[in-house]
Structures are given as C-alpha cells and as structure tokens.
Coordinates of N, CA, C and O in Angstrom, one line a residue:
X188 N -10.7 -34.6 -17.1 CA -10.8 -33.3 -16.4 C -12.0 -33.4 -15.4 O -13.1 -33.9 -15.7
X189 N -11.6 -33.0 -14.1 CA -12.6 -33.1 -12.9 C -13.5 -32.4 -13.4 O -13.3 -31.9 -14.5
X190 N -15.1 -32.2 -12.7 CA -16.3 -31.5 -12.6 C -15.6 -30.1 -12.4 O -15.8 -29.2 -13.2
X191 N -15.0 -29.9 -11.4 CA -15.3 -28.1 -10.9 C -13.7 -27.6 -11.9 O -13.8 -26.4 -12.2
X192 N -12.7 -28.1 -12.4 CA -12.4 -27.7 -13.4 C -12.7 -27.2 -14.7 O -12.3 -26.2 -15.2
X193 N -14.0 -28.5 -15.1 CA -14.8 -27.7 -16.2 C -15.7 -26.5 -15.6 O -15.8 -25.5 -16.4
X194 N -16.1 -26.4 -14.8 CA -16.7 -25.9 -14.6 C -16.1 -24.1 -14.6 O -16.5 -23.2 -15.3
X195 N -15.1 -24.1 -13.7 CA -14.5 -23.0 -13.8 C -13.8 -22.5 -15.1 O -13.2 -21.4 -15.0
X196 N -13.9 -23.0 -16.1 CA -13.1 -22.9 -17.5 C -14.1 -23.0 -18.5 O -13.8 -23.0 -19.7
X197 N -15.4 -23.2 -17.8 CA -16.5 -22.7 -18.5 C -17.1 -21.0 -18.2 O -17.4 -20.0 -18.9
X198 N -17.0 -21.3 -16.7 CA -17.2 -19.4 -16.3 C -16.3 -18.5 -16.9 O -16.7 -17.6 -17.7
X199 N -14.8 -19.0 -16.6 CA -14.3 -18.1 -17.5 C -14.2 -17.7 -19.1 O -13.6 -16.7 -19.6
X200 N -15.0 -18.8 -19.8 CA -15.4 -17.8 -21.4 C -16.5 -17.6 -21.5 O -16.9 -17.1 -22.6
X201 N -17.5 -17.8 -20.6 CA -18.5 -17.2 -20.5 C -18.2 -15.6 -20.0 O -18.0 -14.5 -20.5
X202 N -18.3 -15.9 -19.0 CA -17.7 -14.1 -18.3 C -16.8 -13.3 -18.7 O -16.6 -12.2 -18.3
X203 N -15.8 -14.2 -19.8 CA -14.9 -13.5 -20.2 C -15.6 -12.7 -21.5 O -15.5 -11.5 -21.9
X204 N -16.3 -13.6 -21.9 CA -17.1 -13.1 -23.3 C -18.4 -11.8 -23.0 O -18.8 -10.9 -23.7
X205 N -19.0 -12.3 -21.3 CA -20.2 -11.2 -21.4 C -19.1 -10.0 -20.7 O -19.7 -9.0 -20.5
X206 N -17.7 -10.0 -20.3 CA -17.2 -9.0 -19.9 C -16.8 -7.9 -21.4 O -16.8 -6.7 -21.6
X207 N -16.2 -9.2 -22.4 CA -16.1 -8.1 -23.9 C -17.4 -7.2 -24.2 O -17.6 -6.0 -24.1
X208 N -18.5 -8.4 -24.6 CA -19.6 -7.2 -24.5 C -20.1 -5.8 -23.8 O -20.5 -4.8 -24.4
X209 N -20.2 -6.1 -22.3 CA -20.3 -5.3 -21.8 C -19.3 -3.8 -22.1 O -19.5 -2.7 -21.5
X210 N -18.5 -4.0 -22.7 CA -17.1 -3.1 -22.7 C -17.8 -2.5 -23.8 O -17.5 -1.3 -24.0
X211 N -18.6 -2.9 -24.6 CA -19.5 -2.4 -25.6 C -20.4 -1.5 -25.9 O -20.8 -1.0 -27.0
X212 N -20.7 -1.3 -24.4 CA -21.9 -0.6 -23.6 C -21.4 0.2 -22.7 O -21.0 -0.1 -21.6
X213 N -21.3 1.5 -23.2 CA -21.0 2.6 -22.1 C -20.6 3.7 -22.7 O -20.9 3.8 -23.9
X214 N -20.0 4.6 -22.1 CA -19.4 6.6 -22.6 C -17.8 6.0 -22.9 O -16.9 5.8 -22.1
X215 N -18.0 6.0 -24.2 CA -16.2 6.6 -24.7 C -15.9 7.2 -24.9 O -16.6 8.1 -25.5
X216 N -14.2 7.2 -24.6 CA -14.0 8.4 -24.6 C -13.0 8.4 -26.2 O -12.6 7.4 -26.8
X217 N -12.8 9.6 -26.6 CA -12.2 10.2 -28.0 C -10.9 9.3 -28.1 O -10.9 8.5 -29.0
X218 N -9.6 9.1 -27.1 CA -8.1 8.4 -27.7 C -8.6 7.5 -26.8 O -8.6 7.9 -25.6
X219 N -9.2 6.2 -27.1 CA -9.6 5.1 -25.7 C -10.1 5.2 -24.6 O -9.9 6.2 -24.0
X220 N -10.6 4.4 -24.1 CA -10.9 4.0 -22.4 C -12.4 4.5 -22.8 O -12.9 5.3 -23.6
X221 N -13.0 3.6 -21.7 CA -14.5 3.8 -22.1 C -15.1 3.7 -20.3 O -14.5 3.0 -19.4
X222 N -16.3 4.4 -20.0 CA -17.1 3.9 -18.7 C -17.9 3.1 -19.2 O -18.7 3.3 -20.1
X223 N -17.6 1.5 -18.3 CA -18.5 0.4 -18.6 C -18.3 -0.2 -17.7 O -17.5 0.2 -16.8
X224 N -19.0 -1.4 -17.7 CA -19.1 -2.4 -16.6 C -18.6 -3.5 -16.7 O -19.1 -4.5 -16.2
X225 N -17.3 -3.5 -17.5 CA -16.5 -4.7 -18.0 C -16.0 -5.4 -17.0 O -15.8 -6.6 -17.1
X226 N -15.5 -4.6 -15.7 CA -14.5 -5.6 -15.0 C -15.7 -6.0 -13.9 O -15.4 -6.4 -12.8
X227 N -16.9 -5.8 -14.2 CA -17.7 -6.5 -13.3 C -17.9 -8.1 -13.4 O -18.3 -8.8 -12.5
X228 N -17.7 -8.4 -14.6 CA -17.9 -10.0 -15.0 C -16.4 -11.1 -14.3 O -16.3 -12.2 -13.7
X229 N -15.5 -10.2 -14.5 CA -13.9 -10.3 -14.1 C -14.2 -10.1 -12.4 O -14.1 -11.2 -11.8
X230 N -14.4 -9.3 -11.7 CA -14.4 -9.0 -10.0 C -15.6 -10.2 -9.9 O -15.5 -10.8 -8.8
X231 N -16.5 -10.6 -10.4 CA -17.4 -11.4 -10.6 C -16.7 -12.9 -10.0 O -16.9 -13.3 -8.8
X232 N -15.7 -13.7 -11.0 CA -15.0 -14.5 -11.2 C -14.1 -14.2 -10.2 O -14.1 -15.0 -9.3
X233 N -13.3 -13.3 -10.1 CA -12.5 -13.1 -8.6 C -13.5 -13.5 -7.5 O -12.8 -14.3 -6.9
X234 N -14.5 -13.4 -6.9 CA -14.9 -13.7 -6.2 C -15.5 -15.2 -5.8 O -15.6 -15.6 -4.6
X235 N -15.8 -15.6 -6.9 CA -16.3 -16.9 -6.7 C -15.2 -18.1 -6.8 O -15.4 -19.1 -6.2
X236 N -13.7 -17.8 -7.9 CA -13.0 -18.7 -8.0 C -11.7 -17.9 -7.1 O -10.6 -18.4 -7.1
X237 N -11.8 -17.1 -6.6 CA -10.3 -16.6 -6.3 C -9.5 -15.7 -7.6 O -9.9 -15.2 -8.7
X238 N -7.9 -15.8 -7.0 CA -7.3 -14.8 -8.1 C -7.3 -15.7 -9.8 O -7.6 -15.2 -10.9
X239 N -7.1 -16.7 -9.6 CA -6.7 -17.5 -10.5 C -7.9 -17.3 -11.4 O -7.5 -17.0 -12.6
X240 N -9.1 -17.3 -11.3 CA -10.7 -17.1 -11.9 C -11.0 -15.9 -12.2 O -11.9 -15.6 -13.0
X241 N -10.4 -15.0 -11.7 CA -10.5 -13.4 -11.5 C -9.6 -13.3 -13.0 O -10.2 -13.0 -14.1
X242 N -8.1 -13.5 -13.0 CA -7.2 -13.2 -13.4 C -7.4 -13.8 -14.9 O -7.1 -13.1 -15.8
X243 N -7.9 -15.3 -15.4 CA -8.1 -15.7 -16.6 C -9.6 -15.2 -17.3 O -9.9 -15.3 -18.5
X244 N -10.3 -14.7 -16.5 CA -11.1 -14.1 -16.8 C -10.6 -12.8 -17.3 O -10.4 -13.0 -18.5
X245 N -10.5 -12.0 -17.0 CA -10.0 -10.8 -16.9 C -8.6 -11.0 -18.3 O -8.0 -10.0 -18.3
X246 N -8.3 -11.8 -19.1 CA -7.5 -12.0 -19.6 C -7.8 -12.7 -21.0 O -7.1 -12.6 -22.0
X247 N -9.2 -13.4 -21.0 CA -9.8 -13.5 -22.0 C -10.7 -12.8 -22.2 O -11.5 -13.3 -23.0
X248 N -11.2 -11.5 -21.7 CA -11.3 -10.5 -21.8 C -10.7 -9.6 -22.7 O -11.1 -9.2 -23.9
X249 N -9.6 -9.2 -22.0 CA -8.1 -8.6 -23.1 C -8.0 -9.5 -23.9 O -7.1 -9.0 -24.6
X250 N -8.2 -10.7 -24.5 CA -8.0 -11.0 -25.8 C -8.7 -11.0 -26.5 O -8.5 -11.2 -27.6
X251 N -10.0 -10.9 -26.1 CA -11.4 -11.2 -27.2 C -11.3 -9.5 -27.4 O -11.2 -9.3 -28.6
X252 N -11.2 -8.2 -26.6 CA -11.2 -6.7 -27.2 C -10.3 -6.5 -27.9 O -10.4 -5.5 -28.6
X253 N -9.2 -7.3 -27.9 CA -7.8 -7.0 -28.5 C -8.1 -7.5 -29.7 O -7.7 -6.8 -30.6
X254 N -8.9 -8.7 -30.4 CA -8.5 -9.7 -31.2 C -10.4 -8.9 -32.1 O -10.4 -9.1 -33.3
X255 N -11.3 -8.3 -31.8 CA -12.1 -7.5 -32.2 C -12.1 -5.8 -32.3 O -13.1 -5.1 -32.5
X256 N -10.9 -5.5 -32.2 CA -10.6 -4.4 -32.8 C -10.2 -3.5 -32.2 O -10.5 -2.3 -32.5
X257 N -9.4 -3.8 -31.2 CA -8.5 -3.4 -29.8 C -7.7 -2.0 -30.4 O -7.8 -2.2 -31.7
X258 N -7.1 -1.0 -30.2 CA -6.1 -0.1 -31.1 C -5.1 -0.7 -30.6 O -5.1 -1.2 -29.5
X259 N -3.7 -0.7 -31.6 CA -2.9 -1.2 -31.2 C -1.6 -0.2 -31.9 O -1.4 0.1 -33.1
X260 N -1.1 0.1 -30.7 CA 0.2 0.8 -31.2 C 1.6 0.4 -31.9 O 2.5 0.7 -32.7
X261 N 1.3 -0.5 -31.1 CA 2.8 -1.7 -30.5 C 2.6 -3.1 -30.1 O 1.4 -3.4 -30.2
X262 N 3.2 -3.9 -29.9 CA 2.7 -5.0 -29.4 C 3.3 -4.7 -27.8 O 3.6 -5.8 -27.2
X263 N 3.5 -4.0 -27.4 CA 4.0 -3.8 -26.0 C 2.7 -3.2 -25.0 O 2.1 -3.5 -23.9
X264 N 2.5 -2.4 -26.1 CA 1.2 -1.2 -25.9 C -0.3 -2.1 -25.7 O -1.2 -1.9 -24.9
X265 N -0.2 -3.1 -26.7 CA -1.0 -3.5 -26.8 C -1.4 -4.7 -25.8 O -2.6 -4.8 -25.5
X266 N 0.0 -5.8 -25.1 CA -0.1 -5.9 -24.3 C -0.2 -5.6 -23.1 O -0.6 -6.4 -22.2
X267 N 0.2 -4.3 -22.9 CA -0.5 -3.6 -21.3 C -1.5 -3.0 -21.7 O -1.8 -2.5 -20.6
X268 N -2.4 -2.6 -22.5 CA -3.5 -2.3 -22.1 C -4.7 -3.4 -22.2 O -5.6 -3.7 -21.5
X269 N -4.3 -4.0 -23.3 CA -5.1 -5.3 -22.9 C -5.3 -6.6 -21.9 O -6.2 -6.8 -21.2
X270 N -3.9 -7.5 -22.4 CA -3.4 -8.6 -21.7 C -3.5 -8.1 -19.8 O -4.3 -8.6 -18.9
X271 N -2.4 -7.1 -19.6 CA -1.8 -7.1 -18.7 C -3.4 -6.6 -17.9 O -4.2 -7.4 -17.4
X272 N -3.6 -5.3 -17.9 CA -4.8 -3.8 -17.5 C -5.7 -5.3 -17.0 O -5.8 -5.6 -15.8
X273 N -6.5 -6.2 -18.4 CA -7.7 -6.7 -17.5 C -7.5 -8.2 -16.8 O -8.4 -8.8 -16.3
X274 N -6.3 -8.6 -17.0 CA -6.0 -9.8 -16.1 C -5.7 -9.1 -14.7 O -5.8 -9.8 -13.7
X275 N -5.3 -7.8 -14.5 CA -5.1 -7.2 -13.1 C -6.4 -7.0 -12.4 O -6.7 -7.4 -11.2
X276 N -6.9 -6.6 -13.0 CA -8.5 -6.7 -12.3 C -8.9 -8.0 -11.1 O -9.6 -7.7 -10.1
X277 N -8.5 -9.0 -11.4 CA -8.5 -10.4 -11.4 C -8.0 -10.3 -9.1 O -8.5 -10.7 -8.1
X278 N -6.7 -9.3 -9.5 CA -5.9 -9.1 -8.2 C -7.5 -8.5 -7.0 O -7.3 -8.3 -5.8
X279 N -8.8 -8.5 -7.7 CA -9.6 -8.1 -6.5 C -10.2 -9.5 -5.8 O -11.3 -9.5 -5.1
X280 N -9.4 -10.6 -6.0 CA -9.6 -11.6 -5.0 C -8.8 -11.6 -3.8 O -9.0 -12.6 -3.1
X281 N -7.7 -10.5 -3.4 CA -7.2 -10.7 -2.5 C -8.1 -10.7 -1.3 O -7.9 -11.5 -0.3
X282 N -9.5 -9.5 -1.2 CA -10.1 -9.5 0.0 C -11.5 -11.2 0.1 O -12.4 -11.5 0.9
X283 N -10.8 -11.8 -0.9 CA -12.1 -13.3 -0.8 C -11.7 -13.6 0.3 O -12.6 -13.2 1.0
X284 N -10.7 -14.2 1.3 CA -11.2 -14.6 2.5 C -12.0 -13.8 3.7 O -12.7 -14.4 4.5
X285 N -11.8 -12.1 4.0 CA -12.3 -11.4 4.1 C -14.4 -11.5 3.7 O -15.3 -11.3 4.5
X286 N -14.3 -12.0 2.5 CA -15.7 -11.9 2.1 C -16.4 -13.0 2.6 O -17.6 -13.1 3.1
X287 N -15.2 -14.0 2.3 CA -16.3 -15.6 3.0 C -16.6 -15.2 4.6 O -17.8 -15.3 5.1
X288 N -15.3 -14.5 5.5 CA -15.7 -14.6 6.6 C -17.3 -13.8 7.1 O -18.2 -14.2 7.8
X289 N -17.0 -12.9 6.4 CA -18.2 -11.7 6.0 C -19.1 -13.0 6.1 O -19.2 -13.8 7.0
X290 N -19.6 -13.1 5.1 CA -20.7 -13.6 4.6 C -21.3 -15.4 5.4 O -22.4 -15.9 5.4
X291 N -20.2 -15.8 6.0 CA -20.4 -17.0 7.3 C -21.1 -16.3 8.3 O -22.2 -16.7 8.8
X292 N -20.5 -14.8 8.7 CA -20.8 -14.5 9.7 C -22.3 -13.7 9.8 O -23.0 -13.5 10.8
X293 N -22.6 -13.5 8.8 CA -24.2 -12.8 8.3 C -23.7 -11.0 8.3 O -24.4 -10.1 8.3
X294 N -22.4 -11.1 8.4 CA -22.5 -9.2 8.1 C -22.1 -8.8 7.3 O -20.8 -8.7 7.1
X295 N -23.4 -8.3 6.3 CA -23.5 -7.8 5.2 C -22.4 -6.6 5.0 O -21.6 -6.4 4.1
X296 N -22.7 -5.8 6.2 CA -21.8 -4.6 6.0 C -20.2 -4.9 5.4 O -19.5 -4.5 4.4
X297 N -19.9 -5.8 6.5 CA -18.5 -6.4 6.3 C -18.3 -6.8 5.0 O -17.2 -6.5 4.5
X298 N -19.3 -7.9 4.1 CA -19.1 -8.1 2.8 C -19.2 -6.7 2.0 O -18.6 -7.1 1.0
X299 N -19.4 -5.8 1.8 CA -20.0 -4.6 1.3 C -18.3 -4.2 1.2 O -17.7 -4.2 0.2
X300 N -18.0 -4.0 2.2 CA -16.9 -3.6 2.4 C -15.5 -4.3 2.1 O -14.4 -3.7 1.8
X301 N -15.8 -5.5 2.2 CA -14.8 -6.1 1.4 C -14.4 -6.3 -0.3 O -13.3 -6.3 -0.9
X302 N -15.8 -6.5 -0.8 CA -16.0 -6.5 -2.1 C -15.7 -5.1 -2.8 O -15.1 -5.1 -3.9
X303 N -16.0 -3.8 -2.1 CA -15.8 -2.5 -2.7 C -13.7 -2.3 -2.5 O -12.9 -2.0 -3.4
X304 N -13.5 -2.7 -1.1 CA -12.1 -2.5 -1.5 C -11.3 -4.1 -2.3 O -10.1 -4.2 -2.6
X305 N -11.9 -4.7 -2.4 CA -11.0 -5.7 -3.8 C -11.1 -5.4 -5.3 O -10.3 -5.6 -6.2
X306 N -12.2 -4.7 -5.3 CA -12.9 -4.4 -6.4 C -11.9 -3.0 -6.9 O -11.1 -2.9 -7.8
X307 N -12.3 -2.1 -5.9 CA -11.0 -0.6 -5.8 C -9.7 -1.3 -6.0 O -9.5 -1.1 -7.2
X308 N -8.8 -2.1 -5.5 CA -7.8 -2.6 -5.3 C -7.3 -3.0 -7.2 O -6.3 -2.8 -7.9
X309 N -8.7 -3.7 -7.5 CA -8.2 -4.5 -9.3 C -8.3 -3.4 -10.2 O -7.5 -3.3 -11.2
X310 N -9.3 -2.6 -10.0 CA -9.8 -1.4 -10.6 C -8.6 -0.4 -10.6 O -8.4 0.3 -11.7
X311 N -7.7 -0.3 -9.5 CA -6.6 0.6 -9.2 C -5.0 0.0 -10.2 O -4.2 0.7 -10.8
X312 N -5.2 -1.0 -10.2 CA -4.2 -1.9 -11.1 C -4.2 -1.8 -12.5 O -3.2 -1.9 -13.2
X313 N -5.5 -1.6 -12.7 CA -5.7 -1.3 -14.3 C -5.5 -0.1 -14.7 O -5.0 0.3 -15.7
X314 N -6.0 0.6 -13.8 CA -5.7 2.3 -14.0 C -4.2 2.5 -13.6 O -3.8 3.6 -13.7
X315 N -3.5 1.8 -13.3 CA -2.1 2.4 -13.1 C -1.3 1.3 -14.4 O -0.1 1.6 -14.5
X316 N -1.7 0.4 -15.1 CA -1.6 0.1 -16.5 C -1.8 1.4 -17.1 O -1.2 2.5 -17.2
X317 N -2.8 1.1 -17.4 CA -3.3 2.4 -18.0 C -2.4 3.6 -18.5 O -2.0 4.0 -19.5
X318 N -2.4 4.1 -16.9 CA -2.1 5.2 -16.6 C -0.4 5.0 -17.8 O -0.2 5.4 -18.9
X319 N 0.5 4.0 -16.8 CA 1.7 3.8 -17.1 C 2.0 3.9 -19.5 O 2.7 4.3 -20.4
X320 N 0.7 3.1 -19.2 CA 1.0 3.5 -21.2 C 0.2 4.5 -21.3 O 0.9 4.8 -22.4
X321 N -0.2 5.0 -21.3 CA -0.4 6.5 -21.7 C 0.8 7.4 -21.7 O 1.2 8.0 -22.7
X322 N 1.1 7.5 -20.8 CA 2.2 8.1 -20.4 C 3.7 7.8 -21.4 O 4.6 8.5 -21.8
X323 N 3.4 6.5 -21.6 CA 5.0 5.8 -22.6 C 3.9 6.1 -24.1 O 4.2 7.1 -24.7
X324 N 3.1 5.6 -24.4 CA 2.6 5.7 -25.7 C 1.8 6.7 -26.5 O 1.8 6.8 -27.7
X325 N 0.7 7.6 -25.3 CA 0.2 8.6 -25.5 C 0.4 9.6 -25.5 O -0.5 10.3 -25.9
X326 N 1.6 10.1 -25.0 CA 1.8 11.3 -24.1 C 1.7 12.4 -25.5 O 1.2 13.5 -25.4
X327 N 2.2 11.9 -26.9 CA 2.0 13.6 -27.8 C 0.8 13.6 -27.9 O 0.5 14.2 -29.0
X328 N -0.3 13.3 -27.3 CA -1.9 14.3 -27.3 C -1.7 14.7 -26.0 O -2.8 14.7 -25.6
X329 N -0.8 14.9 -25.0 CA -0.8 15.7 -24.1 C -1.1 17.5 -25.0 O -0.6 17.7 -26.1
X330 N -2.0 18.6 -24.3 CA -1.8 19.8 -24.3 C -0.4 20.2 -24.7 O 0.3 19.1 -24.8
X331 N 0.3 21.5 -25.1 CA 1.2 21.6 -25.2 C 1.8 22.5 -23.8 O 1.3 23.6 -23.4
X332 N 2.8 21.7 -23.2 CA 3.4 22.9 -21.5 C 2.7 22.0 -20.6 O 2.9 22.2 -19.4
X333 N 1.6 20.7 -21.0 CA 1.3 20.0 -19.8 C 2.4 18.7 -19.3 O 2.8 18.2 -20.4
X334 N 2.8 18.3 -18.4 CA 3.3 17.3 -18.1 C 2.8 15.7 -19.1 O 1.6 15.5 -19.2
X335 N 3.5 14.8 -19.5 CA 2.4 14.0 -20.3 C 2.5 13.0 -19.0 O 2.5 11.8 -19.1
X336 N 2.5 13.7 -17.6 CA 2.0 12.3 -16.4 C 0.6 12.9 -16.0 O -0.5 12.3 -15.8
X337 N 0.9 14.3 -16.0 CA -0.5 14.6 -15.6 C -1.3 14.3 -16.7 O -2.4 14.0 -16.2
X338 N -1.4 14.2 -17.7 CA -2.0 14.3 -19.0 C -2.8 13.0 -19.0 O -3.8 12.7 -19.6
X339 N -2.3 12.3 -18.3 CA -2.2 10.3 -18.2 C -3.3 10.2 -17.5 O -4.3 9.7 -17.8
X340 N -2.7 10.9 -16.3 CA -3.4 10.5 -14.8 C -5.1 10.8 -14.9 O -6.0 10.0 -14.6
X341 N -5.3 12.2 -15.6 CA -6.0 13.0 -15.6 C -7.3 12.4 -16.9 O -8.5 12.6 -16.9
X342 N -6.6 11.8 -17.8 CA -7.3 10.9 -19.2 C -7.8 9.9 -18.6 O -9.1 9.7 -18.7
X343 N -7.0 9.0 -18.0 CA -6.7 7.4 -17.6 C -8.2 7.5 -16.4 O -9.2 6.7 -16.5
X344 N -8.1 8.2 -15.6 CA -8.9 8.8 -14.4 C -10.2 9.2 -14.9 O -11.2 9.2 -14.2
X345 N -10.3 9.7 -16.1 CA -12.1 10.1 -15.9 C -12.4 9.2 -16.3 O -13.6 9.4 -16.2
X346 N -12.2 7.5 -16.9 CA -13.0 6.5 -17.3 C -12.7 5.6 -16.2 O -13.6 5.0 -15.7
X347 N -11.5 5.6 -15.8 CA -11.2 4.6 -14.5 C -11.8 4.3 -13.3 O -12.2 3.3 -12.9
X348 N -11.8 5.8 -12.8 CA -12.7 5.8 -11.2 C -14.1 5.7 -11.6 O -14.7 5.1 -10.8
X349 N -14.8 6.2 -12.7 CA -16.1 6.3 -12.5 C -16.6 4.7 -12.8 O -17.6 4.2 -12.3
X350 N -15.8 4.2 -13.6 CA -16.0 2.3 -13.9 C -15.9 1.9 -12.5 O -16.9 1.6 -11.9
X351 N -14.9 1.9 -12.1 CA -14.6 1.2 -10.9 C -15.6 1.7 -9.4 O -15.8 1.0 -8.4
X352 N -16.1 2.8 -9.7 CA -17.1 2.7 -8.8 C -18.2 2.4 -8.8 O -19.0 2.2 -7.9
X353 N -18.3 2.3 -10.3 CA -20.1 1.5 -10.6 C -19.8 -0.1 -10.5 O -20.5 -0.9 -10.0
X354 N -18.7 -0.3 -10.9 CA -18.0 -1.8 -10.5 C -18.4 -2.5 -9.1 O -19.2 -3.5 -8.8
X355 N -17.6 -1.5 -8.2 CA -18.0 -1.9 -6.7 C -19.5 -1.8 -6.3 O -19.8 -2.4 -5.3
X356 N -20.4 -0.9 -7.0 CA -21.9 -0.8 -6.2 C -22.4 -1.7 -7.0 O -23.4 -2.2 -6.5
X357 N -22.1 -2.3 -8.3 CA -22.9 -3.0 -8.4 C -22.6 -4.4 -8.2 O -23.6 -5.2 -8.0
X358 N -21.3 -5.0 -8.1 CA -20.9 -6.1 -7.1 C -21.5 -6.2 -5.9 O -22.0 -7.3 -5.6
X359 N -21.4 -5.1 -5.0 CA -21.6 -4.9 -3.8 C -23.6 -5.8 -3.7 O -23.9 -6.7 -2.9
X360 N -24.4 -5.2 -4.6 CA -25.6 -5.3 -4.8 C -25.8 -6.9 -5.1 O -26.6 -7.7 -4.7
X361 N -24.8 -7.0 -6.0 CA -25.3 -8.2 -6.5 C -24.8 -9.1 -5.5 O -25.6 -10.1 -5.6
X362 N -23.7 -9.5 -4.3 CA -23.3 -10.5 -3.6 C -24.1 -9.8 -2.6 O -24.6 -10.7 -1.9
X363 N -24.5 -8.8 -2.1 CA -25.5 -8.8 -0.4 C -26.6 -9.7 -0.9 O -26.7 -10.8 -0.3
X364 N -27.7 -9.2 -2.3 CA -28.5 -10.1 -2.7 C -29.5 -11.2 -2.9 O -30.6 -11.6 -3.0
X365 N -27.4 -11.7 -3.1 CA -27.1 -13.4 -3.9 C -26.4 -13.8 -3.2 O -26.3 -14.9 -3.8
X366 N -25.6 -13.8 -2.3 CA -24.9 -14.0 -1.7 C -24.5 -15.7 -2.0 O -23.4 -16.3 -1.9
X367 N -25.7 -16.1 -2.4 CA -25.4 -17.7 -3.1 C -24.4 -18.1 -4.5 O -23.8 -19.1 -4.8
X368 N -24.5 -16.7 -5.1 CA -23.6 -16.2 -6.5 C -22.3 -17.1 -5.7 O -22.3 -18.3 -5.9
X369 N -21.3 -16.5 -4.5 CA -20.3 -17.0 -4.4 C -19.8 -18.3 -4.0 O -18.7 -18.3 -3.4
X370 N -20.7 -19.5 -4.4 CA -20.7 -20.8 -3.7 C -20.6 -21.6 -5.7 O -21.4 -21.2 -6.6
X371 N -19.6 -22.6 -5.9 CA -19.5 -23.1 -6.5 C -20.1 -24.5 -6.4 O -19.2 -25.4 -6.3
X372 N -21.1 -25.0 -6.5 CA -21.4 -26.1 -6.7 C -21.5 -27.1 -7.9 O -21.8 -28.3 -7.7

C-alpha cells in the first residue's frame, strides 16, 4: 500500500471517529437529530481528499453512531439515516476545484464562498435523507390534521440548518486560517 493511501485511510478513521464524538456534543432533540458539529470532520475530509474522503468518512461515521447506539427502526431506516444521511455529506467536495482555485489565487472571499456552498450542498443531502425517513418512518408523531411532510420538513429542519450553518462558519474559519489544512503531504 502507497504512502498517501495510508495516509488517507488513516484520516478517515480518525475523522470518522472525532466526527462520532463530536455528534456527542450538542442540543438534542426528543425523536432524534441533534445540533452538532459532526459533519464538520466529514466536509473536513471532503475537502482535503475530494468526494471519495468526504464520502468514507462520512460513512464510518454512520457506522460507528449506528453500531454505539444509533435507534433503529428497520434496517432500511436505519440505513438512511445513518449509512446513506452521513456518507452524503461527503457530496460537499463537489466545490474542491472551485476552492483550490480560490485559494492559488489568494482570494479568501472566493474560498469562503466555496466551502460554505459545498458544505450547504452535503448538509442539504442529509437533510433531505432525513427529511425523506421521517416522513416513511416517523410520520405517527406527526400532530394530529398536520401533513406528516410538513411534520418532517419542519423536525428534520430545526437540527439540520442550524448544524449546517455552524458547519460552514466553522469550516470557513478553519481553511481561511489554515489554508495549509488542505494540502496532503
């Protein structure tokens, strides 16, 4: 096995492992989903290895929460909110060429802005997991006369957006920085 193979297949159970923890640390909420800074370790890994680093990251993630005491309804259930929800996260490498050019060219702004919409983009994938089993698996704690989509959207959404935007500011913070964070040597 090459150097930067190990290498990368060491980040990812490292970051896979400080992304479980972190999932440990934050406001939960009563039927699941929590505000934390879990898919920061995962957009972390998106950024330095691409999708592929983002995505196995983000996936031994969902197995180390799933395999420590994940709820599990189903194994279908259990797979989209775990497996599927944090290997999607992974998808915020699509703006990495965007960020290298950013960051070649010294504009910060431009990286700022790349990192927050990849970050939005993986963050938005998990919440529409999310969203999608809630809706198939949760829907009888819907209110009674509410829709169980709105019931989803509206559950799924107060832990999602507010993660995903501490996600992006504090990405954002940490690559203006470090900007050295994104070089694999």
């Amino acid at each position: 096995m090459d150097r930067q193979k190990l290498q990368l297949l060491l980040e990812v159970a490292i970051l896979g492992a400080v992304s479980f923890v972190l999932d440990k640390i934050g406001f939960s909420l009563p039927q699941g989903g929590s505000i934390t800074l879990s898919m920061l370790p995962i957009v972390v890994m998106a950024f330095r290895w691409g999708m592929v680093g983002g995505m196995l990251t983000g996936f031994v993630s969902g197995l180390l929460q799933l395999a420590m005491g994940g709820y599990v309804f189903n194994a279908i259930q259990a797979a989209l909110d775990y497996f599927v929800a944090y290997t999607l996260v992974g998808v915020a490498a699509v703006t990495l060429g965007w960020l290298f050019y950013s960051k070649e060219n010294g504009h910060k702004g431009s990286m700022v802005t790349a990192i927050v919409i990849g970050t939005v983009i993986g963050g938005a994938l998990r919440y529409l997991i999310h969203f999608i089993g809630g809706m198939v698996f949760f829907g009888s704690y819907a209110p009674e006369g509410q829709p169980v989509w709105i019931y989803s959207l509206v559950y799924n959404g107060s832990y999602m957006v507010p993660a995903t935007i501490l996600t992006a500011i504090i990405a954002s913070l940490l690559f203006t920085s470090a900007p050295r964070l994104l070089e694999r040597k």
